[in-house]
Short mmCIF file of C-alpha atoms and ligand atoms in Angstrom, two decimals:
data_model
loop_
_atom_site.label_atom_id
_atom_site.label_comp_id
_atom_site.label_asym_id
_atom_site.label_seq_id
_atom_site.Cartn_x
_atom_site.Cartn_y
_atom_site.Cartn_z
CA MET A 988 86.52 159.99 98.81
CA GLU A 989 85.52 157.04 96.60
CA LEU A 990 87.17 154.40 98.77
CA TYR A 991 85.32 155.64 101.83
CA ASP A 992 81.98 155.65 99.99
CA THR A 993 82.47 152.10 98.80
CA LEU A 994 83.43 150.90 102.27
CA LYS A 995 80.56 152.80 103.83
CA SER A 996 78.10 151.14 101.49
CA TYR A 997 79.29 147.76 102.84
CA ASP A 998 79.43 148.95 106.44
CA GLN A 999 83.21 148.51 106.47
CA ASP A 1000 84.27 152.16 106.73
CA HIS A 1001 85.96 151.49 110.10
CA LEU A 1002 88.91 150.28 108.01
CA LEU A 1003 89.77 153.95 107.45
CA THR A 1004 89.58 154.91 111.15
CA TYR A 1005 93.32 155.64 111.33
CA TRP A 1006 93.67 157.09 107.83
CA ASN A 1007 94.88 160.46 109.05
CA ASP A 1008 97.60 158.84 111.19
CA LEU A 1009 99.13 157.11 108.17
CA SER A 1010 101.97 158.26 105.94
CA THR A 1011 101.27 158.49 102.21
CA LYS A 1012 103.05 155.16 101.73
CA GLU A 1013 100.97 153.50 104.43
CA GLN A 1014 97.79 154.95 103.00
CA SER A 1015 98.64 153.46 99.66
CA GLN A 1016 99.41 150.04 101.28
CA LEU A 1017 96.03 150.05 102.97
CA THR A 1018 94.28 151.16 99.79
CA GLN A 1019 95.93 148.32 97.90
CA ASP A 1020 94.94 145.80 100.58
CA ILE A 1021 91.35 147.00 100.45
CA LYS A 1022 91.18 147.00 96.66
CA LYS A 1023 92.30 143.37 96.61
CA ILE A 1024 89.15 142.40 98.49
CA ASN A 1025 85.95 141.69 96.67
CA ILE A 1026 83.76 142.81 99.55
CA ASN A 1027 80.58 141.66 97.92
CA GLU A 1028 81.99 138.19 97.44
CA LEU A 1029 83.42 138.20 100.98
CA ASN A 1030 80.02 139.13 102.43
CA GLY A 1031 78.51 136.23 100.53
CA TYR A 1032 81.12 133.80 101.93
CA VAL A 1033 80.63 135.06 105.48
CA THR A 1034 76.85 134.93 105.34
CA ARG A 1035 76.88 131.46 103.86
CA ALA A 1036 79.55 130.21 106.24
CA LEU A 1037 77.74 131.55 109.28
CA ALA A 1038 74.27 130.45 108.20
CA PRO A 1039 74.19 127.01 109.86
CA VAL A 1040 75.50 128.50 113.12
CA ASN A 1041 72.90 131.29 113.10
CA ASN A 1042 70.09 128.86 112.48
CA GLY A 1043 71.21 126.67 115.35
CA HIS A 1044 70.90 124.10 112.63
CA SER A 1045 71.56 120.45 113.17
CA ASN A 1046 70.68 119.28 109.69
CA ASN A 1047 69.70 115.94 111.14
CA ILE A 1048 72.76 114.42 109.62
CA ASP A 1049 72.55 111.27 111.75
CA GLN A 1050 69.50 110.05 109.87
CA LYS A 1051 71.24 110.38 106.55
CA MET A 1052 74.57 108.75 107.40
CA LYS A 1053 75.62 105.35 106.13
CA PRO A 1054 78.94 103.57 106.62
CA ILE A 1055 81.27 102.87 103.72
CA PRO A 1056 79.99 99.97 101.61
CA SER A 1057 82.36 97.00 101.65
CA GLU A 1058 83.07 97.19 97.91
CA HIS A 1059 84.64 100.63 98.39
CA PHE A 1060 86.57 99.63 101.47
CA GLY A 1061 89.93 97.93 101.90
CA SER A 1062 92.30 97.24 104.72
CA ALA A 1063 96.09 97.36 104.80
CA THR A 1064 96.57 96.75 108.47
CA ASP A 1065 98.55 93.59 107.70
CA MET A 1066 101.37 94.21 105.27
CA ASN A 1067 101.89 90.49 104.70
CA ASP A 1068 98.39 90.22 103.40
CA GLU A 1069 98.26 89.20 99.72
CA ASN A 1070 96.18 92.24 98.84
CA ALA A 1071 98.63 94.68 100.37
CA LYS A 1072 101.53 93.03 98.52
CA ARG A 1073 99.68 93.20 95.22
CA TRP A 1074 98.72 96.85 95.73
CA GLU A 1075 102.30 97.72 96.59
CA VAL A 1076 103.61 96.26 93.32
CA LEU A 1077 100.96 98.13 91.38
CA GLY A 1078 101.83 101.37 93.16
CA LEU A 1079 105.57 100.98 92.55
CA GLU A 1080 104.84 100.44 88.84
CA GLU A 1081 102.90 103.68 88.74
CA ILE A 1082 105.70 105.53 90.50
CA SER A 1083 108.34 104.21 88.15
CA HIS A 1084 106.38 105.67 85.24
CA ASP A 1085 106.31 109.18 86.79
CA ARG A 1086 102.57 108.89 87.17
CA ILE A 1087 102.31 109.75 90.86
CA ALA A 1088 102.91 113.17 92.37
CA VAL A 1089 102.63 114.22 95.99
CA VAL A 1090 100.90 117.39 97.08
CA LEU A 1091 101.82 118.80 100.46
CA LEU A 1092 99.42 121.11 102.26
CA ALA A 1093 101.79 123.48 104.02
CA GLY A 1094 100.00 126.80 104.04
CA GLY A 1095 98.67 126.66 107.60
CA GLN A 1096 99.75 129.24 110.15
CA GLY A 1097 100.45 126.65 112.84
CA THR A 1098 99.13 128.93 115.55
CA ARG A 1099 98.70 126.19 118.15
CA LEU A 1100 102.32 125.05 117.82
CA GLY A 1101 103.28 128.68 118.14
CA VAL A 1102 106.59 128.89 116.31
CA LYS A 1103 107.50 131.74 114.01
CA TYR A 1104 108.40 129.58 111.05
CA PRO A 1105 106.54 127.01 108.91
CA LYS A 1106 105.69 123.74 110.65
CA GLY A 1107 107.61 121.72 108.07
CA MET A 1108 110.81 123.33 109.38
CA TYR A 1109 110.14 122.00 112.88
CA ASN A 1110 112.64 119.63 114.44
CA VAL A 1111 110.77 117.44 116.89
CA GLY A 1112 113.98 116.25 118.56
CA LEU A 1113 114.85 112.96 116.89
CA PRO A 1114 118.41 111.65 117.25
CA SER A 1115 119.13 112.92 113.71
CA GLY A 1116 117.64 116.36 114.37
CA LYS A 1117 115.78 116.10 111.06
CA THR A 1118 112.88 118.42 110.35
CA LEU A 1119 109.51 117.31 109.00
CA TYR A 1120 110.43 118.62 105.55
CA GLN A 1121 113.66 116.62 105.54
CA LEU A 1122 111.96 113.39 106.61
CA GLN A 1123 109.47 113.84 103.80
CA ALA A 1124 112.09 114.66 101.17
CA GLU A 1125 114.05 111.55 102.13
CA ARG A 1126 110.96 109.35 101.96
CA ILE A 1127 110.42 110.49 98.39
CA ARG A 1128 114.04 109.68 97.51
CA ARG A 1129 113.84 106.22 99.04
CA LEU A 1130 110.55 105.44 97.35
CA GLU A 1131 111.89 106.42 93.93
CA GLN A 1132 114.78 104.05 94.62
CA LEU A 1133 112.44 101.25 95.72
CA ALA A 1134 110.36 101.65 92.56
CA PHE A 1135 113.57 101.43 90.55
CA GLU A 1136 114.70 98.29 92.37
CA ARG A 1137 111.32 96.71 91.76
CA THR A 1138 110.80 97.70 88.12
CA GLY A 1139 114.23 98.59 86.72
CA LYS A 1140 112.85 101.99 85.75
CA LYS A 1141 113.72 105.15 87.62
CA GLY A 1142 110.63 107.27 88.05
CA VAL A 1143 110.22 110.71 89.51
CA ILE A 1144 107.74 111.65 92.21
CA ALA A 1145 107.10 115.36 91.69
CA TRP A 1146 106.55 117.17 94.97
CA TYR A 1147 104.07 120.04 94.89
CA ILE A 1148 104.12 122.14 98.02
CA MET A 1149 101.25 124.50 98.73
CA THR A 1150 102.45 127.39 100.85
CA SER A 1151 100.77 130.63 101.85
CA GLU A 1152 101.74 134.20 102.54
CA ALA A 1153 102.63 132.95 106.03
CA THR A 1154 104.97 130.15 104.90
CA LYS A 1155 106.14 130.67 101.32
CA GLN A 1156 109.38 132.64 101.60
CA GLN A 1157 110.74 130.78 104.61
CA THR A 1158 109.93 127.43 103.03
CA LEU A 1159 111.63 128.39 99.82
CA ASP A 1160 114.72 129.69 101.63
CA PHE A 1161 114.85 126.54 103.75
CA PHE A 1162 114.81 124.22 100.75
CA GLU A 1163 117.43 126.35 99.00
CA GLN A 1164 119.67 126.35 102.08
CA HIS A 1165 119.45 122.56 102.28
CA SER A 1166 119.86 121.94 98.55
CA TYR A 1167 116.38 120.46 98.42
CA PHE A 1168 117.59 117.62 100.64
CA GLY A 1169 119.06 115.83 97.67
CA LEU A 1170 116.01 116.09 95.43
CA ASP A 1171 116.21 117.71 92.02
CA LYS A 1172 114.86 121.21 92.62
CA ASN A 1173 113.00 121.04 89.30
CA ASN A 1174 110.82 118.37 90.84
CA VAL A 1175 109.94 120.39 93.92
CA ILE A 1176 107.28 122.91 92.97
CA LEU A 1177 106.08 125.54 95.41
CA PHE A 1178 102.86 127.42 94.81
CA GLU A 1179 100.92 129.77 97.00
CA GLN A 1180 97.35 129.58 98.19
CA PHE A 1181 95.14 132.63 98.53
CA THR A 1182 94.13 134.52 101.63
CA LEU A 1183 90.87 135.99 102.88
CA PRO A 1184 90.29 138.82 105.34
CA CYS A 1185 89.35 137.83 108.88
CA VAL A 1186 86.10 139.28 110.20
CA ASP A 1187 84.66 139.78 113.68
CA PHE A 1188 81.38 138.26 114.81
CA ASN A 1189 79.54 141.25 113.33
CA LYS A 1190 81.07 140.54 109.92
CA LYS A 1191 83.38 143.55 110.13
CA ILE A 1192 86.80 143.10 108.59
CA ILE A 1193 89.52 143.15 111.28
CA LEU A 1194 92.46 145.53 111.11
CA ALA A 1195 95.76 143.92 112.15
CA ALA A 1196 97.53 147.29 112.14
CA LYS A 1197 96.48 150.80 111.25
CA ASN A 1198 97.46 150.18 107.64
CA LYS A 1199 96.96 146.41 107.45
CA ILE A 1200 93.99 144.14 107.17
CA ALA A 1201 94.06 140.88 109.13
CA THR A 1202 94.11 138.04 106.63
CA ALA A 1203 94.44 134.27 106.83
CA PRO A 1204 95.00 131.52 104.27
CA ASP A 1205 91.71 130.22 102.88
CA GLY A 1206 92.02 126.75 104.41
CA ASN A 1207 93.61 123.59 103.05
CA GLY A 1208 90.67 123.38 100.62
CA GLY A 1209 92.15 126.55 99.13
CA LEU A 1210 94.20 123.94 97.29
CA TYR A 1211 91.78 123.73 94.41
CA ARG A 1212 91.69 127.41 93.59
CA ALA A 1213 95.45 127.61 93.95
CA LEU A 1214 96.00 124.60 91.67
CA ARG A 1215 93.78 126.18 89.03
CA GLU A 1216 95.02 129.72 89.20
CA HIS A 1217 98.72 128.90 89.32
CA GLY A 1218 98.62 126.50 86.39
CA VAL A 1219 99.77 123.59 88.55
CA LEU A 1220 97.49 121.08 86.87
CA ASP A 1221 99.06 121.90 83.50
CA ASP A 1222 102.46 121.23 85.00
CA MET A 1223 101.22 117.84 86.23
CA SER A 1224 99.85 117.03 82.77
CA ARG A 1225 103.13 117.95 81.14
CA ARG A 1226 104.97 115.56 83.44
CA GLY A 1227 102.56 112.73 82.70
CA VAL A 1228 101.21 112.62 86.26
CA ARG A 1229 98.01 110.59 86.50
CA ALA A 1230 97.26 110.77 90.18
CA THR A 1231 98.31 112.58 93.34
CA HIS A 1232 98.69 111.81 97.00
CA VAL A 1233 97.65 114.84 99.04
CA TYR A 1234 98.70 115.07 102.70
CA CYS A 1235 99.28 117.42 105.63
CA VAL A 1236 102.67 118.70 106.69
CA ASP A 1237 102.23 117.84 110.35
CA ASN A 1238 101.99 114.05 110.28
CA ILE A 1239 105.47 112.75 111.13
CA LEU A 1240 104.54 109.21 110.05
CA VAL A 1241 103.11 110.15 106.67
CA LYS A 1242 103.88 107.63 103.94
CA MET A 1243 104.24 109.85 100.97
CA ALA A 1244 102.93 108.37 97.72
CA ASP A 1245 102.43 105.12 99.65
CA PRO A 1246 102.52 102.49 96.89
CA VAL A 1247 100.04 100.32 98.81
CA PHE A 1248 97.49 103.13 98.86
CA VAL A 1249 98.19 104.10 95.27
CA GLY A 1250 97.88 100.50 94.10
CA PHE A 1251 94.68 100.02 96.10
CA CYS A 1252 93.06 103.12 94.60
CA ARG A 1253 94.24 102.10 91.13
CA GLU A 1254 92.85 98.60 91.49
CA LYS A 1255 89.51 99.98 92.68
CA GLY A 1256 89.45 102.36 89.72
CA ALA A 1257 88.94 105.19 92.20
CA ASP A 1258 88.92 108.82 91.13
CA CYS A 1259 89.20 109.84 94.79
CA GLY A 1260 90.37 107.95 97.82
CA ALA A 1261 91.00 108.40 101.50
CA LYS A 1262 93.20 106.61 103.98
CA VAL A 1263 91.57 106.25 107.34
CA VAL A 1264 92.38 104.85 110.78
CA GLU A 1265 89.95 103.13 113.08
CA LYS A 1266 88.47 105.57 115.55
CA ASN A 1267 89.84 104.97 119.05
CA HIS A 1268 86.60 105.44 120.92
CA PRO A 1269 83.14 106.82 120.11
CA ASP A 1270 83.82 110.32 121.39
CA GLU A 1271 87.24 110.79 119.82
CA ALA A 1272 87.14 114.21 118.15
CA VAL A 1273 87.97 113.06 114.67
CA GLY A 1274 85.95 113.41 111.47
CA VAL A 1275 84.65 110.16 109.99
CA VAL A 1276 84.43 109.29 106.33
CA CYS A 1277 80.96 108.03 105.46
CA LEU A 1278 78.05 108.45 103.09
CA VAL A 1279 75.50 111.17 103.68
CA ASP A 1280 72.53 110.99 101.36
CA ASN A 1281 74.63 108.56 99.34
CA VAL A 1282 77.41 111.09 98.83
CA TYR A 1283 80.87 110.70 100.40
CA GLN A 1284 81.68 113.19 103.08
CA VAL A 1285 83.66 113.71 106.27
CA VAL A 1286 81.32 114.21 109.20
CA GLU A 1287 82.81 115.89 112.22
CA TYR A 1288 82.30 114.39 115.65
CA SER A 1289 80.55 117.58 116.76
CA GLU A 1290 77.90 117.20 114.04
CA ILE A 1291 76.44 113.91 115.28
CA THR A 1292 74.73 112.68 118.42
CA SER A 1293 76.65 110.46 120.80
CA GLU A 1294 74.09 107.75 120.05
CA THR A 1295 75.20 107.67 116.44
CA ALA A 1296 78.85 107.88 117.43
CA CYS A 1297 78.38 104.84 119.69
CA LEU A 1298 76.68 102.60 117.12
CA ARG A 1299 78.51 99.32 116.58
CA THR A 1300 78.45 96.60 113.94
CA GLU A 1301 77.90 92.93 114.79
CA SER A 1302 81.66 92.46 115.05
CA GLY A 1303 81.81 95.13 117.73
CA LYS A 1304 83.56 97.73 115.58
CA LEU A 1305 82.13 101.25 115.58
CA THR A 1306 79.74 101.62 112.67
CA PHE A 1307 81.25 105.00 111.88
CA SER A 1308 84.85 104.17 112.56
CA ALA A 1309 86.68 105.52 109.51
CA GLY A 1310 88.73 108.33 111.06
CA ASN A 1311 89.95 110.83 108.49
CA ILE A 1312 93.73 111.43 108.57
CA CYS A 1313 94.07 113.84 105.66
CA ASN A 1314 95.71 111.37 103.29
CA HIS A 1315 93.95 111.57 99.97
CA PHE A 1316 94.29 110.13 96.51
CA PHE A 1317 92.99 112.12 93.56
CA THR A 1318 93.38 111.27 89.90
CA LEU A 1319 94.47 114.19 87.78
CA ASP A 1320 91.20 114.01 85.84
CA PHE A 1321 89.28 114.29 89.10
CA LEU A 1322 91.38 117.28 90.15
CA LYS A 1323 90.83 118.98 86.81
CA ASN A 1324 87.13 118.56 87.29
CA VAL A 1325 86.92 119.79 90.88
CA CYS A 1326 89.28 122.70 90.23
CA SER A 1327 87.02 124.08 87.51
CA LEU A 1328 85.40 127.31 88.60
CA GLU A 1329 82.00 125.71 88.37
CA GLN A 1330 82.80 122.90 90.83
CA GLU A 1331 85.22 124.74 93.05
CA SER A 1332 82.73 127.51 93.75
CA GLN A 1333 80.39 124.86 95.15
CA LEU A 1334 82.83 124.21 97.98
CA TYR A 1335 81.69 126.36 100.84
CA HIS A 1336 83.78 127.99 103.51
CA HIS A 1337 83.67 126.74 107.07
CA VAL A 1338 83.90 129.04 110.03
CA ALA A 1339 86.85 128.77 112.37
CA LYS A 1340 86.50 130.93 115.48
CA LYS A 1341 89.98 132.18 116.31
CA LYS A 1342 91.93 134.61 118.42
CA ILE A 1343 92.83 137.20 115.83
CA PRO A 1344 95.21 140.04 116.75
CA TYR A 1345 93.30 143.30 116.33
CA LEU A 1346 93.65 147.03 116.95
CA ASN A 1347 92.15 148.25 120.18
CA LYS A 1348 90.58 151.68 120.70
CA ASP A 1349 94.01 153.22 121.31
CA GLY A 1350 95.25 151.92 117.98
CA LYS A 1351 97.47 149.23 119.62
CA THR A 1352 97.61 145.67 118.30
CA VAL A 1353 96.24 143.24 120.88
CA THR A 1354 96.08 139.45 120.87
CA PRO A 1355 92.85 138.45 122.57
CA SER A 1356 92.66 135.61 125.07
CA THR A 1357 89.40 134.27 123.65
CA PRO A 1358 88.22 134.01 120.04
CA ASN A 1359 87.17 137.39 118.69
CA GLY A 1360 86.57 136.66 115.06
CA ILE A 1361 86.43 134.15 112.29
CA LYS A 1362 88.68 132.81 109.62
CA MET A 1363 86.94 131.26 106.68
CA GLU A 1364 88.40 128.04 105.43
CA LYS A 1365 87.60 125.49 102.78
CA PHE A 1366 88.51 121.90 103.62
CA VAL A 1367 90.49 119.67 101.33
CA PHE A 1368 88.07 116.76 101.80
CA ASP A 1369 85.02 118.74 100.72
CA VAL A 1370 85.58 117.51 97.16
CA PHE A 1371 84.65 113.96 98.13
CA LYS A 1372 81.10 114.82 97.14
CA PHE A 1373 82.20 115.08 93.51
CA SER A 1374 83.65 111.59 93.43
CA GLU A 1375 82.06 109.02 91.18
CA ARG A 1376 84.22 106.16 92.39
CA PHE A 1377 85.39 106.52 95.93
CA ALA A 1378 87.71 104.16 97.80
CA VAL A 1379 88.69 104.01 101.46
CA LEU A 1380 91.74 102.22 102.79
CA GLU A 1381 92.05 101.55 106.50
CA VAL A 1382 95.59 101.53 107.88
CA LYS A 1383 97.11 101.19 111.33
CA ARG A 1384 97.12 104.42 113.26
CA GLU A 1385 100.34 103.61 115.09
CA ASP A 1386 102.11 103.11 111.76
CA GLU A 1387 100.77 106.09 109.88
CA PHE A 1388 99.29 108.89 111.89
CA SER A 1389 100.67 111.22 114.51
CA PRO A 1390 99.94 114.89 113.84
CA LEU A 1391 101.89 117.78 115.30
CA LYS A 1392 99.41 120.43 116.36
CA ASN A 1393 100.28 121.71 119.83
CA ALA A 1394 103.31 122.91 121.74
CA ASP A 1395 104.77 120.63 124.42
CA LYS A 1396 103.40 120.85 127.92
CA PRO A 1397 105.70 122.93 130.15
CA ASP A 1398 106.79 119.82 132.11
CA GLY A 1399 107.19 117.78 128.91
CA ILE A 1400 104.79 115.10 130.15
CA GLY A 1401 101.55 114.06 128.49
CA GLY A 1402 99.57 116.29 126.19
CA ASP A 1403 98.55 115.25 122.74
CA SER A 1404 99.61 115.93 119.17
CA ASN A 1405 102.75 117.71 120.32
CA PRO A 1406 106.50 117.36 119.62
CA ARG A 1407 106.85 114.72 122.34
CA THR A 1408 104.06 112.57 120.93
CA SER A 1409 105.50 112.97 117.41
CA ARG A 1410 108.89 111.76 118.60
CA TRP A 1411 107.27 108.99 120.56
CA ALA A 1412 105.25 107.80 117.55
CA LEU A 1413 108.22 107.70 115.20
CA MET A 1414 110.56 106.01 117.67
CA SER A 1415 107.93 103.47 118.59
CA LEU A 1416 107.33 102.64 114.93
CA HIS A 1417 111.05 102.29 114.26
CA HIS A 1418 111.50 100.15 117.36
CA ARG A 1419 108.76 97.83 116.09
CA LEU A 1420 110.32 97.68 112.63
CA ILE A 1421 113.67 96.68 114.13
CA ALA A 1422 111.99 94.11 116.34
CA SER A 1423 110.16 92.56 113.41
CA ALA A 1424 113.43 92.39 111.51
CA GLY A 1425 114.83 90.32 114.38
CA GLY A 1426 116.79 92.96 116.30
CA GLN A 1427 116.50 94.36 119.78
CA ILE A 1428 117.42 97.56 121.54
CA ALA A 1429 119.10 98.03 124.89
CA ASP A 1430 118.98 101.11 127.07
CA GLN A 1431 122.09 102.87 128.36
CA SER A 1432 122.51 100.36 131.19
CA GLY A 1433 122.55 97.51 128.68
CA LYS A 1434 119.08 96.23 129.57
CA VAL A 1435 117.04 95.11 126.58
CA ILE A 1436 113.88 97.17 126.32
CA THR A 1437 111.08 95.43 124.52
CA VAL A 1438 108.43 97.08 122.40
CA GLU A 1439 105.78 96.08 124.93
CA GLU A 1440 107.67 97.66 127.81
CA SER A 1441 108.23 100.82 125.81
CA CYS A 1442 104.56 101.19 125.06
CA SER A 1443 103.48 100.89 128.66
CA ASN A 1444 103.93 104.59 129.33
CA THR A 1445 102.81 106.86 126.54
CA GLU A 1446 102.82 109.96 128.73
CA ARG A 1447 106.61 110.25 128.97
CA GLU A 1448 109.60 110.16 126.65
CA TYR A 1449 110.07 106.97 124.65
CA PRO A 1450 112.45 104.91 126.81
CA VAL A 1451 115.04 104.32 124.09
CA GLN A 1452 116.25 106.58 121.32
CA VAL A 1453 115.68 104.91 117.98
CA GLU A 1454 115.50 106.20 114.46
CA ILE A 1455 115.83 104.73 110.99
CA SER A 1456 116.78 107.07 108.17
CA PRO A 1457 114.13 107.18 105.46
CA LEU A 1458 117.00 106.93 102.98
CA LEU A 1459 117.67 103.46 104.32
CA SER A 1460 114.13 102.17 104.65
CA TYR A 1461 110.74 103.51 103.61
CA ALA A 1462 108.55 101.07 105.51
CA GLY A 1463 110.83 98.61 107.27
CA GLU A 1464 112.30 96.93 104.19
CA GLY A 1465 115.98 96.09 104.07
CA LEU A 1466 116.64 96.02 107.80
CA ASP A 1467 117.20 92.29 108.31
CA ASN A 1468 120.89 92.27 107.40
CA LEU A 1469 121.57 95.15 109.71
CA VAL A 1470 119.73 94.09 112.82
CA ARG A 1471 118.88 90.38 112.85
CA ASN A 1472 120.07 88.76 116.09
CA LYS A 1473 121.73 91.96 117.20
CA THR A 1474 121.23 94.04 120.32
CA LEU A 1475 121.68 97.67 119.42
CA PRO A 1476 122.53 100.13 122.19
CA SER A 1477 120.37 103.24 122.46
CA PRO A 1478 120.67 105.80 120.88
CA VAL A 1479 120.14 103.90 117.63
CA HIS A 1480 120.27 105.78 114.38
CA LEU A 1481 120.33 103.49 111.38
CA THR A 1482 121.50 105.26 108.27
CA LEU A 1483 122.40 104.29 104.75
CA GLN A 1484 126.13 104.18 105.46
CA GLN A 1485 125.97 101.39 108.05
P1 UTP B 1741 95.48 122.70 110.61
O1 UTP B 1741 94.03 122.87 110.41
O2 UTP B 1741 95.92 121.79 111.67
O3 UTP B 1741 96.10 124.14 110.79
O4 UTP B 1741 96.09 122.26 109.22
P2 UTP B 1741 97.56 124.60 111.13
O5 UTP B 1741 97.79 125.87 110.41
O6 UTP B 1741 98.59 123.55 110.86
O7 UTP B 1741 97.53 124.86 112.67
P3 UTP B 1741 96.65 125.86 113.57
O8 UTP B 1741 95.22 125.43 113.41
O9 UTP B 1741 96.89 127.26 113.09
O10 UTP B 1741 97.20 125.61 114.92
C1 UTP B 1741 96.08 120.95 108.74
C2 UTP B 1741 96.94 120.97 107.48
O11 UTP B 1741 96.38 121.84 106.50
C3 UTP B 1741 97.36 122.80 106.12
C4 UTP B 1741 98.33 122.88 107.26
O12 UTP B 1741 99.57 123.40 106.82
C5 UTP B 1741 98.38 121.44 107.71
O13 UTP B 1741 99.20 120.68 106.84
N1 UTP B 1741 96.68 124.08 105.85
C6 UTP B 1741 95.84 124.60 106.76
C7 UTP B 1741 96.94 124.72 104.66
O14 UTP B 1741 97.73 124.23 103.83
N2 UTP B 1741 96.31 125.89 104.43
C8 UTP B 1741 95.45 126.45 105.30
O15 UTP B 1741 94.90 127.53 105.02
C9 UTP B 1741 95.20 125.78 106.50
#
């Protein structure tokens, strides 16, 4: 049989082990799955992706790293700063002219969180019960309104959502069920990224079932191929989009199309930009944005020595402190360039060792307790190397970054990047916004709980319940009239109607 011969020539004939157990329909499903794979190409990806690991290679990256030069760097840690105000106005102008789109990376499988639906549909347990998708939709609506109030022109922020086989249908159904959370559905554009087969450590493709190959989305850097092959860039051109803000679904604090960031990148004339937060401590496991051989790159903590990670500037700040938070600015021209086949094929896959459900000798699907294979993923930030004018904006972590990666601990205490910490981060931010607008919050016994007191224990629930609807305020604006000189009893949920 031809299929067998082809597979045999690539040492992948084990994929037909259960052929005789399959119905005709199942045989044809498996055949189709196999025919979709370009095994030659896949072998090339795997070999290239595994090469550094096999060589035990260190690449001596430390010697080649340089921090971000000051002319490419900006800070928006103080929103009253003149620069931040100027950038914000510039950004709102851009938004009001329909020039800014947001691109959501929502194709991940969310295995660590462990729910059976896309992460964007997760409700972290805020007083409103809003999901991540809803919070994001409402931030877009509020920002369009803000741009209108500032410029007198109502602009549209088109929302492009990259899904995958794992998330597409449920995401689509969810938006339909919720009437796109008040957005015009024509401005919410879903497109699907591609998948790649998962392989074991001997480069053999893994079977997920007797008639099904184990596949995984090709990483958030699969964005570029998906944008190209689904004609998304043409859609952006038609709408007059000039630049995009690309971000991850799991950051509850994400400031979509943040006008400060947009304005900053515009003023710098950047084709590509990254928002960063200051690294907490030298051995925090976060990638840092820096120059390597004079090219912008994200260097993972695991790639450098602790000596390099501990280097400090004269002011005492870590030399390599620009922690990447997956908040990127790309002009449309830059995207068109990097999405071309020529450039995009220069982005290499990275290896992620994962626990991939596989068929055991008895033909039963088993989920291993330790990693048994690899998924190959491109990373969204790998295009930095193509930038000709890069810009980096540092923002406050506590205002802008709290990713949801893991499930809660069984006792609900501690842990990191989980639903509890997401809730905590958002409530703490909203508490601070109310405090800076002159209000205070009391707990159920009537005792005023200050921001400082609330922050003294980050391992437990936030001591008061506090939430501000994004429809009311995007970044703390417009709260004065509602809260100044008032003590609000917890639970506080400020909404547009109040
Ligand atoms: P993560 O790398 O944290 O992956 O994705 P994940 O799927 O959310 O979670 P785990 O690793 O399976 O537990 C960071 C961001 O990149 C997106 C995710 O949806 C998230 O917004 N992503 C990841 C994609 O869009 N596609 C991918 O193939 C992988």
